[in-house]
Short mmCIF file of C-alpha atoms in Angstrom, two decimals:
data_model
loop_
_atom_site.label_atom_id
_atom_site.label_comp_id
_atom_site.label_asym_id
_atom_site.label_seq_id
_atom_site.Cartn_x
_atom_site.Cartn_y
_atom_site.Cartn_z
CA UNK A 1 0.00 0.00 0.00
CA UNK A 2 1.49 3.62 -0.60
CA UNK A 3 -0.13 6.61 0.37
CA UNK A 4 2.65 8.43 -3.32
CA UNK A 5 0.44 11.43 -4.50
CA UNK A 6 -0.08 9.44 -7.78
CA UNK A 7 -1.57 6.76 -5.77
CA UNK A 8 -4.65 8.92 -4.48
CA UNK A 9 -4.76 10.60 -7.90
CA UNK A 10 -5.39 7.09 -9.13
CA UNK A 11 -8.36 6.23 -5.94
CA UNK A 12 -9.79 9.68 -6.76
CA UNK A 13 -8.97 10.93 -3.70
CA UNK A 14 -9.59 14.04 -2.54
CA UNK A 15 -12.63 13.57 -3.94
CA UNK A 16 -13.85 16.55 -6.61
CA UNK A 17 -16.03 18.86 -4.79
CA UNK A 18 -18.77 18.63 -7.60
CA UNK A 19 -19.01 16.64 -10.80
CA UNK A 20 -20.07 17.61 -14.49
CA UNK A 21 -23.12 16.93 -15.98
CA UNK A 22 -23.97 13.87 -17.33
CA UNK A 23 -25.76 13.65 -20.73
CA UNK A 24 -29.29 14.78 -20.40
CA UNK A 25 -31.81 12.62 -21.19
CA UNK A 26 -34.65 13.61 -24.39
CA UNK A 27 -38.26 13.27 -22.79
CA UNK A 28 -41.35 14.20 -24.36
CA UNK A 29 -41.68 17.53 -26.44
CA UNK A 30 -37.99 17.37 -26.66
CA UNK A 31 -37.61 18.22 -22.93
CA UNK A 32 -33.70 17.74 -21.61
CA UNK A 33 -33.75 16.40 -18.87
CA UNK A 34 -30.14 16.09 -16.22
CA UNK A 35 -31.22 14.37 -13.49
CA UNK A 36 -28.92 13.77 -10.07
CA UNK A 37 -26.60 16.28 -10.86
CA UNK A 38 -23.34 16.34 -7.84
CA UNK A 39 -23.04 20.21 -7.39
CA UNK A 40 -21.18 20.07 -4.30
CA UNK A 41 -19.68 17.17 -1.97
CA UNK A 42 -18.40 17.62 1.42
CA UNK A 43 -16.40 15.14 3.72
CA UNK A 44 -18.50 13.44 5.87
CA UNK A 45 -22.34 14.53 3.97
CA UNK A 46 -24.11 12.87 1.77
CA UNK A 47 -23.71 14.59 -1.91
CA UNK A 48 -25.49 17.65 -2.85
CA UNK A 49 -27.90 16.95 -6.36
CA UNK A 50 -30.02 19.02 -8.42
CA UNK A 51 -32.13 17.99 -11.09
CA UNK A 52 -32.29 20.53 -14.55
CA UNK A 53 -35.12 20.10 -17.00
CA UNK A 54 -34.58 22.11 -19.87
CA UNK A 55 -37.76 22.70 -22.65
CA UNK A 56 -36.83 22.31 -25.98
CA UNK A 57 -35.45 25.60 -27.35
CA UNK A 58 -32.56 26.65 -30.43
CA UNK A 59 -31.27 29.75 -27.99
CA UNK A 60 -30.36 29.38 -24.34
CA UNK A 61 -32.98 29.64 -21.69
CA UNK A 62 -33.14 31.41 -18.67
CA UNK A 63 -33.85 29.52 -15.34
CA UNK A 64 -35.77 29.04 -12.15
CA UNK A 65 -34.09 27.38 -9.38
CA UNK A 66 -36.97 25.65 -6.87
CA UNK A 67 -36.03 25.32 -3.52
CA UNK A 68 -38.37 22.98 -1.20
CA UNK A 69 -39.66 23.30 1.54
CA UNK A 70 -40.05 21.13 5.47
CA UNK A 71 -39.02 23.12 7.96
CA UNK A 72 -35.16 22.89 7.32
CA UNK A 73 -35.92 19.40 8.72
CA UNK A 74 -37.37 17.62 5.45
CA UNK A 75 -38.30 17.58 2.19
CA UNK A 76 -37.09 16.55 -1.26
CA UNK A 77 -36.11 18.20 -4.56
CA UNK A 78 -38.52 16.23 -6.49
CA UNK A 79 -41.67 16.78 -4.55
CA UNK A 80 -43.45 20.01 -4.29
CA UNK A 81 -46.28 20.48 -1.06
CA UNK A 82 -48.50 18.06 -1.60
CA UNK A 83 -51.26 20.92 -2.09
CA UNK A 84 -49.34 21.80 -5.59
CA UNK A 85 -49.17 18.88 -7.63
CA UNK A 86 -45.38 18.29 -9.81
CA UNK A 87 -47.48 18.34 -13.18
CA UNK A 88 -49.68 21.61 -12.53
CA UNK A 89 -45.75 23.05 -11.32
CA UNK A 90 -43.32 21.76 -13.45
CA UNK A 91 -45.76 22.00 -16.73
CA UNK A 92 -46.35 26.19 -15.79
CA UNK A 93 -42.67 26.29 -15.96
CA UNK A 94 -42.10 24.34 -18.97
CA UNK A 95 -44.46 25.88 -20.97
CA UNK A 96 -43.25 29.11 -20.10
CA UNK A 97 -40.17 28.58 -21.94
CA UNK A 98 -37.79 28.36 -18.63
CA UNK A 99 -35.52 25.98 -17.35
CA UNK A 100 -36.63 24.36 -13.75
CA UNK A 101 -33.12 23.63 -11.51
CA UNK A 102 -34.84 21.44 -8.49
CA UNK A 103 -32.35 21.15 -5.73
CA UNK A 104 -31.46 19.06 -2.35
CA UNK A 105 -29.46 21.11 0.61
CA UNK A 106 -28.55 20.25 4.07
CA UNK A 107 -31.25 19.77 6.73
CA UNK A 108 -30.70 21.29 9.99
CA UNK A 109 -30.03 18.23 12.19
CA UNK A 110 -27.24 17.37 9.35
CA UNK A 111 -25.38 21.00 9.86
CA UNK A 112 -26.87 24.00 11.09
CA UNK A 113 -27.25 27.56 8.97
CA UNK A 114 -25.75 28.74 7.25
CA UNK A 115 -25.26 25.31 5.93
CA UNK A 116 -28.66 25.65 4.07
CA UNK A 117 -27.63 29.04 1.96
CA UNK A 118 -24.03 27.36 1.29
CA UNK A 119 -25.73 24.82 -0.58
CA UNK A 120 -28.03 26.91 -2.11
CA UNK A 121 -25.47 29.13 -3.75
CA UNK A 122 -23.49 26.50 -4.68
CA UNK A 123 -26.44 25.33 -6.49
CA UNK A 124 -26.95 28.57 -8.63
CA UNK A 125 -22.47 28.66 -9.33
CA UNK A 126 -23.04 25.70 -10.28
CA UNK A 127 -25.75 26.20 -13.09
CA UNK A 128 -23.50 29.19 -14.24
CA UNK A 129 -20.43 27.25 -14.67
CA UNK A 130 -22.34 24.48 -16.84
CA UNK A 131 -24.78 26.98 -18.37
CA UNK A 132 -23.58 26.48 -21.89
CA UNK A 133 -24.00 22.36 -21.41
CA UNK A 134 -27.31 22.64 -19.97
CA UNK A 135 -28.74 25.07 -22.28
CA UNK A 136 -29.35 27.58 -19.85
CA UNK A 137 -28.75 31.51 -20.06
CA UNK A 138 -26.30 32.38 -16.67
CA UNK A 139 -27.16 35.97 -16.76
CA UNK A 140 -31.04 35.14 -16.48
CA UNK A 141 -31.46 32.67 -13.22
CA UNK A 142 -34.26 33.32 -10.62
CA UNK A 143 -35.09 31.33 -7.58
CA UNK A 144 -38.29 30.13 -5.99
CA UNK A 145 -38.99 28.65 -2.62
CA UNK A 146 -41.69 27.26 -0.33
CA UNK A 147 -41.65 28.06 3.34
CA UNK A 148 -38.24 26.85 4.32
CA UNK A 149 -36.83 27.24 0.97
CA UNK A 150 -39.01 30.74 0.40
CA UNK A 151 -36.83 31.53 3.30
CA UNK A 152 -33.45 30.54 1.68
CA UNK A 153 -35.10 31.90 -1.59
CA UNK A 154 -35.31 35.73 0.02
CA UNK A 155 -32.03 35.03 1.65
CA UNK A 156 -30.24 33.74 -2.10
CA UNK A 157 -31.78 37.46 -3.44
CA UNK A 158 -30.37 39.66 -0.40
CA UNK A 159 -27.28 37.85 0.58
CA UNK A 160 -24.14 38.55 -1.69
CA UNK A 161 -20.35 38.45 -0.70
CA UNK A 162 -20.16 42.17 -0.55
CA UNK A 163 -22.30 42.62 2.34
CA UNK A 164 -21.53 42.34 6.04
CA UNK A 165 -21.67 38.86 6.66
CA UNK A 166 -20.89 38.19 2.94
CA UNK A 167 -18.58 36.08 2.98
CA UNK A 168 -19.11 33.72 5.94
CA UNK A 169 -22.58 33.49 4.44
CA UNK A 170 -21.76 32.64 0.52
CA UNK A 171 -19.51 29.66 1.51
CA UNK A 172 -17.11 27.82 -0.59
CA UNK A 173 -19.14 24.45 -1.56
CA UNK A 174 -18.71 23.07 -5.34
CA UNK A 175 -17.52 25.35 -7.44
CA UNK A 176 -16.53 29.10 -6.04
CA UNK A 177 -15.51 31.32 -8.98
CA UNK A 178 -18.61 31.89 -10.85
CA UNK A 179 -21.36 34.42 -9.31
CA UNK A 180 -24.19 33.33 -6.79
CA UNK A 181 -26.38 36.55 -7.66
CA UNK A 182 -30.05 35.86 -8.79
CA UNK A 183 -32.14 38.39 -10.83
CA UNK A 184 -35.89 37.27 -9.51
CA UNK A 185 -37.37 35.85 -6.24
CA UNK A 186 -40.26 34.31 -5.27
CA UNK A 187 -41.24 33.39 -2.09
CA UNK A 188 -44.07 31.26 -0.99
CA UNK A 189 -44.75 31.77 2.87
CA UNK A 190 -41.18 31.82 3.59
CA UNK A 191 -40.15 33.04 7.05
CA UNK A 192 -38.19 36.90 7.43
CA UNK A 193 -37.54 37.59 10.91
CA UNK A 194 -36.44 34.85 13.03
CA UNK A 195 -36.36 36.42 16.33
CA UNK A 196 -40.18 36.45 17.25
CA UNK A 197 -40.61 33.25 16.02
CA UNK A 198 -38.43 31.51 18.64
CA UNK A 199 -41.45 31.99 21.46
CA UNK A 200 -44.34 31.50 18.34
CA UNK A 201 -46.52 28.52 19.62
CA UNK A 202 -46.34 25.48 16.77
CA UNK A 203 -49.32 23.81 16.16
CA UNK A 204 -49.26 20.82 17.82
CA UNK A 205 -48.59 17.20 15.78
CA UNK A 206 -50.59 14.08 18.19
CA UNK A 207 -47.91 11.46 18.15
CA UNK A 208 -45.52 12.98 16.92
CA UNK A 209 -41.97 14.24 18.67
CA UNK A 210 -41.08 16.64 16.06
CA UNK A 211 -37.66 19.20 16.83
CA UNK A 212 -38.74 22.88 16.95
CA UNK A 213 -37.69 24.03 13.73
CA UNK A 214 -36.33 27.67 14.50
CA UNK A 215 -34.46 26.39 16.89
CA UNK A 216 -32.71 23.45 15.09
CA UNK A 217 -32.04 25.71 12.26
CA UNK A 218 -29.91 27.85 14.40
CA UNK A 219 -27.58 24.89 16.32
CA UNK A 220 -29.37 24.41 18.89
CA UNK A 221 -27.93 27.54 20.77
CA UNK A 222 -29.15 29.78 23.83
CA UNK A 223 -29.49 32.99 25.23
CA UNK A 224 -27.57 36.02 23.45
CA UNK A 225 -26.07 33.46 21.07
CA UNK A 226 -29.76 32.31 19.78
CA UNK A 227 -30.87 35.39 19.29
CA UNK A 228 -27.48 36.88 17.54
CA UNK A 229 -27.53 33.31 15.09
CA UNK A 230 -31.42 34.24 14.28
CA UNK A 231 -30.33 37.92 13.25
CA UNK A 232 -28.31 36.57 10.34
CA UNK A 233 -30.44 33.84 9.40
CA UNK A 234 -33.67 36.54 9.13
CA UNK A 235 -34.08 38.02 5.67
CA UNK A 236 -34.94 41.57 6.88
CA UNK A 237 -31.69 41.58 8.29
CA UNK A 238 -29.58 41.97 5.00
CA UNK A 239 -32.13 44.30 3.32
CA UNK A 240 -30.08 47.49 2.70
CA UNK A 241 -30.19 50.52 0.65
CA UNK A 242 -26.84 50.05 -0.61
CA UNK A 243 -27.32 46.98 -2.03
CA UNK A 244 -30.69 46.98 -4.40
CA UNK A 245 -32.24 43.68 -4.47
CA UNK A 246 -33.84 42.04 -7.45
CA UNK A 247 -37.81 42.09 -7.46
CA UNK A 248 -39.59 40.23 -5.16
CA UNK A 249 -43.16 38.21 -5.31
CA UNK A 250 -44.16 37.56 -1.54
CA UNK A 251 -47.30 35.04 -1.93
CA UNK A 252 -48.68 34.17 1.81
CA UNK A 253 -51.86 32.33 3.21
CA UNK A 254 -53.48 35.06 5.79
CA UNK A 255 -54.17 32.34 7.90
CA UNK A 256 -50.98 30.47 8.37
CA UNK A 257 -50.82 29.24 11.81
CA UNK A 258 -47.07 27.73 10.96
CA UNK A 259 -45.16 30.86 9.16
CA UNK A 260 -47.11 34.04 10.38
CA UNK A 261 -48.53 35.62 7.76
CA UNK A 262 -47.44 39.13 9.02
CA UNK A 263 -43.30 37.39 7.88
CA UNK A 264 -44.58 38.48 4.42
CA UNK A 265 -45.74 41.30 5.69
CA UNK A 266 -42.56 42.62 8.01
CA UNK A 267 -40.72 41.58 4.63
CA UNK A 268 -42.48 43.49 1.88
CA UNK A 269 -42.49 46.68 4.61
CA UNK A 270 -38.85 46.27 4.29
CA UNK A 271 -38.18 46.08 0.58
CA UNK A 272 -40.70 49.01 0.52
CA UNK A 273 -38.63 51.43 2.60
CA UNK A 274 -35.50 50.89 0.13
CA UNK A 275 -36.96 51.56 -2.88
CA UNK A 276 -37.11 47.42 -4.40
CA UNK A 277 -39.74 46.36 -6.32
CA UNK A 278 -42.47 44.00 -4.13
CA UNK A 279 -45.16 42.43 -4.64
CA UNK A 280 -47.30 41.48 -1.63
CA UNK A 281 -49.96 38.98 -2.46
CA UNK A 282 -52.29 37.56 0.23
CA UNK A 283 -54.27 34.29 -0.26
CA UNK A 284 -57.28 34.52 1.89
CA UNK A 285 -58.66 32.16 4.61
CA UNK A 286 -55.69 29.89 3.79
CA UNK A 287 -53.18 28.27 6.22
CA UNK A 288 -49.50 26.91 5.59
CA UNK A 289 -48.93 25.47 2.18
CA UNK A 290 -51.86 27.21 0.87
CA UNK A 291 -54.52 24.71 2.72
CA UNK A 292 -57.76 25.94 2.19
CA UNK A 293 -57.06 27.93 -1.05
CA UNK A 294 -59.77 27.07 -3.40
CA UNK A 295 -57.44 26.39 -6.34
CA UNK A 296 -53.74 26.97 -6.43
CA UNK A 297 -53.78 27.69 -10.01
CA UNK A 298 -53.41 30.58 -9.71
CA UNK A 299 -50.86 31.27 -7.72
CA UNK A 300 -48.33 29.14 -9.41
CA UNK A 301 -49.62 31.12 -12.56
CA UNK A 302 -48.83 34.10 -10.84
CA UNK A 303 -45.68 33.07 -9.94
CA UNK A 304 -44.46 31.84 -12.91
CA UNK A 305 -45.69 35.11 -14.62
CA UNK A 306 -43.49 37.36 -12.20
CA UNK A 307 -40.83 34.89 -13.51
CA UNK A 308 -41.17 34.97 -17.13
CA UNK A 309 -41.53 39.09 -16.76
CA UNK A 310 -38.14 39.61 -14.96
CA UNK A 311 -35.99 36.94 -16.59
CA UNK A 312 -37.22 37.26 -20.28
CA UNK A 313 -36.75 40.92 -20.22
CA UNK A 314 -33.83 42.20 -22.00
CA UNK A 315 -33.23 44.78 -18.36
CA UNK A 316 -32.93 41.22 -16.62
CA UNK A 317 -30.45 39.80 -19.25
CA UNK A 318 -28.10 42.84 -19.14
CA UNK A 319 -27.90 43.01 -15.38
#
C-alpha cells in the first residue's frame, strides 16, 4: 500500500467537490432532462444533487431554481407540497419557456445555517459554470422557494459576498468562482424575521416528537447566542439601501398558523422602505402550504408570470 500522491490521484482521492453533468436525457416535447446532478460534496455529507429540465429551445434559456420546503428538517427536490401537484408546477414552468433547476441542501439536524444558503449558492455557481451544457442563459437565473426554501429563496436574493456577513454566508461548496447573484425571487410563505418566532406557539402534531424548527435551524444555541444566530439567518436583516435587491413576489396564506402571515408582511415593509420592487400577495382564509385555497392555479400562474416578466426581459439579461 502507498499513500505516493499518484496513488490517491489514481483512488480519486480528494474527492472533486462537484461533478459535471452527465448527458441529459430527451423526454417528451424534446424536454432535456439532467437528473442527479453532484453540485457540491463535502467530507463526511451525503452529496449535494439538483435535477435541470430544460424545454426544448434553439437559444439558451433562462432559469428558475426551486427550492423545497419542510421546515429545514425535510423535504425533497422532487416533490413540491402536496397541495401543488409536480405536473400543474413543473408544466407552468415548462411551458413558459424556462428551465426548472430542483435542488437538495442540508437539513438542519445534518449541519446548522448557514449550511442551508451554502448549498443553495453553490447550487446557482453551479448552473452558471455548466450553463452552456445545460442550455441555460447564466445571466437570467431566478429562484423560488416554499416556506423553508421561500426563506433561503429571500435570503439567495439579499445575501451577496459584498455585504456584512458576505462572505461567511456565501460559503465555498462546489464550485466558487462563478457568481451566486439571482435576478428574480419568489417566495411562498417563507419566514423573514427569526427572532419572534423563537417563542411562536407550533401547532401541535398528536404522536408525533417533532424538533422545533427555529431552533434546530440555528444549532441548537441559547441565550444572546440564539438570538445573535437568528439575526443573520432573518431576511430583513440583510435588506439594505446600498445593495438593491432584485424584485420580489411575496405570496402568503393570511391564515398560516405555521409561518405568520405578518413574515410576508414585516418583509415586503422592508423592501418598501429601500426603494425594491415587491409584490405582496395575500391568499385569503388559507393556512401553511396554501390549505384551504380554493385552487392553487393561480398562484403558481402568478408566480411563474413574475418569472417569465423579470428573466425574459432584455433589463434582466443585461444586469
Amino acid at each position: 500500500m502507498t499513500n505516493s500522491p499518484a496513488a490517491q490521484m489514481d483512488l480519486g482521492w480528494p474527492p472533486p467537490p462537484f461533478l459535471a453533468p452527465s448527458p441529459a436525457q430527451i423526454g417528451p416535447e424534446g424536454v432535456r432532462r439532467f437528473d442527479g446532478l453532484t453540485y457540491a460534496t463535502s467530507p463526511g455529507y451525503r452529496p449535494r444533487v439538483l435535477d435541470v429540465h430544460v424545454p426544448a429551445s434553439e437559444e439558451p434559456v433562462a432559469a428558475v431554481v426551486w427550492i423545497h420546503g419542510g421546515g429545514w428538517l425535510e423535504g425533497d427536490r422532487r416533490y413540491p407540497p402536496p397541495t401543488v401537484p409536480v405536473e400543474l408546477l413543473h408544466g407552468f414552468v415548462l411551458r413558459a419557456g424556462l428551465a426548472l433547476v430542483s435542488i437538495d441542501y442540508r437539513h438542519s439536524l445534518e449541519a446548522p445555517f448557514p449550511a442551508q444558503l451554502h448549498d443553495v449558492k453553490a447550487a446557482i455557481r453551479y448552473v452558471r459554470r455548466f450553463a452552456s451544457t445545460l442550455g441555460i442563459d447564466g445571466d437570467r437565473i431566478g429562484v423560488w422557494g416554499e416556506s423553508a426554501g421561500g426563506h433561503l429563496a429571500a435570503l439567495a436574493g439579499l445575501v451577496g459576498p459584498g455585504g456584512s456577513r458576505g462572505a461567511d454566508l456565501e460559503g465555498g461548496e462546489g464550485t466558487t468562482e462563478e457568481s451566486s447573484s439571482v435576478h428574480a425571487v419568489v417566495d411562498w410563505y417563507g419566514v423573514s424575521e427569526l427572532i419572534s418566532l423563537l417563542s411562536h406557539t407550533l401547532p401541535a402534531v398528536p404522536g408525533l416528537d417533532y424538533p422545533n424548527p427555529f431552533t434546530a435551524l440555528l444549532g441548537g444555541a441559547t441565550g444572546e447566542e440564539l438570538a445573535a444566530r437568528a439575526a443573520v439567518a432573518s431576511p430583513v436583516t440583510h435588506v439594505t439601501a446600498g445593495s438593491p435587491p432584485p424584485p420580489f413576489l411575496l405570496i402568503h396564506g393570511t391564515n398560516d398558523g405555521l409561518v405568520p402571515y405578518s413574515q410576508s408582511v414585516t418583509l415586503a415593509a422592508a423592501l418598501e422602505e429601500i426603494g425594491a420592487d415587491v409584490t405582496l400577495h395575500p391568499v385569503p382564509d388559507a393556512d401553511h402550504i396554501f390549505l384551504g385555497a380554493a385552487d392553487v392555479t393561480p398562484i403558481v400562474a402568478q408566480s411563474v408570470d413574475f418569472l417569465v416578466r423579470h428573466l425574459k426581459s432584455t433589463e434582466a439579461a443585461a444586469r
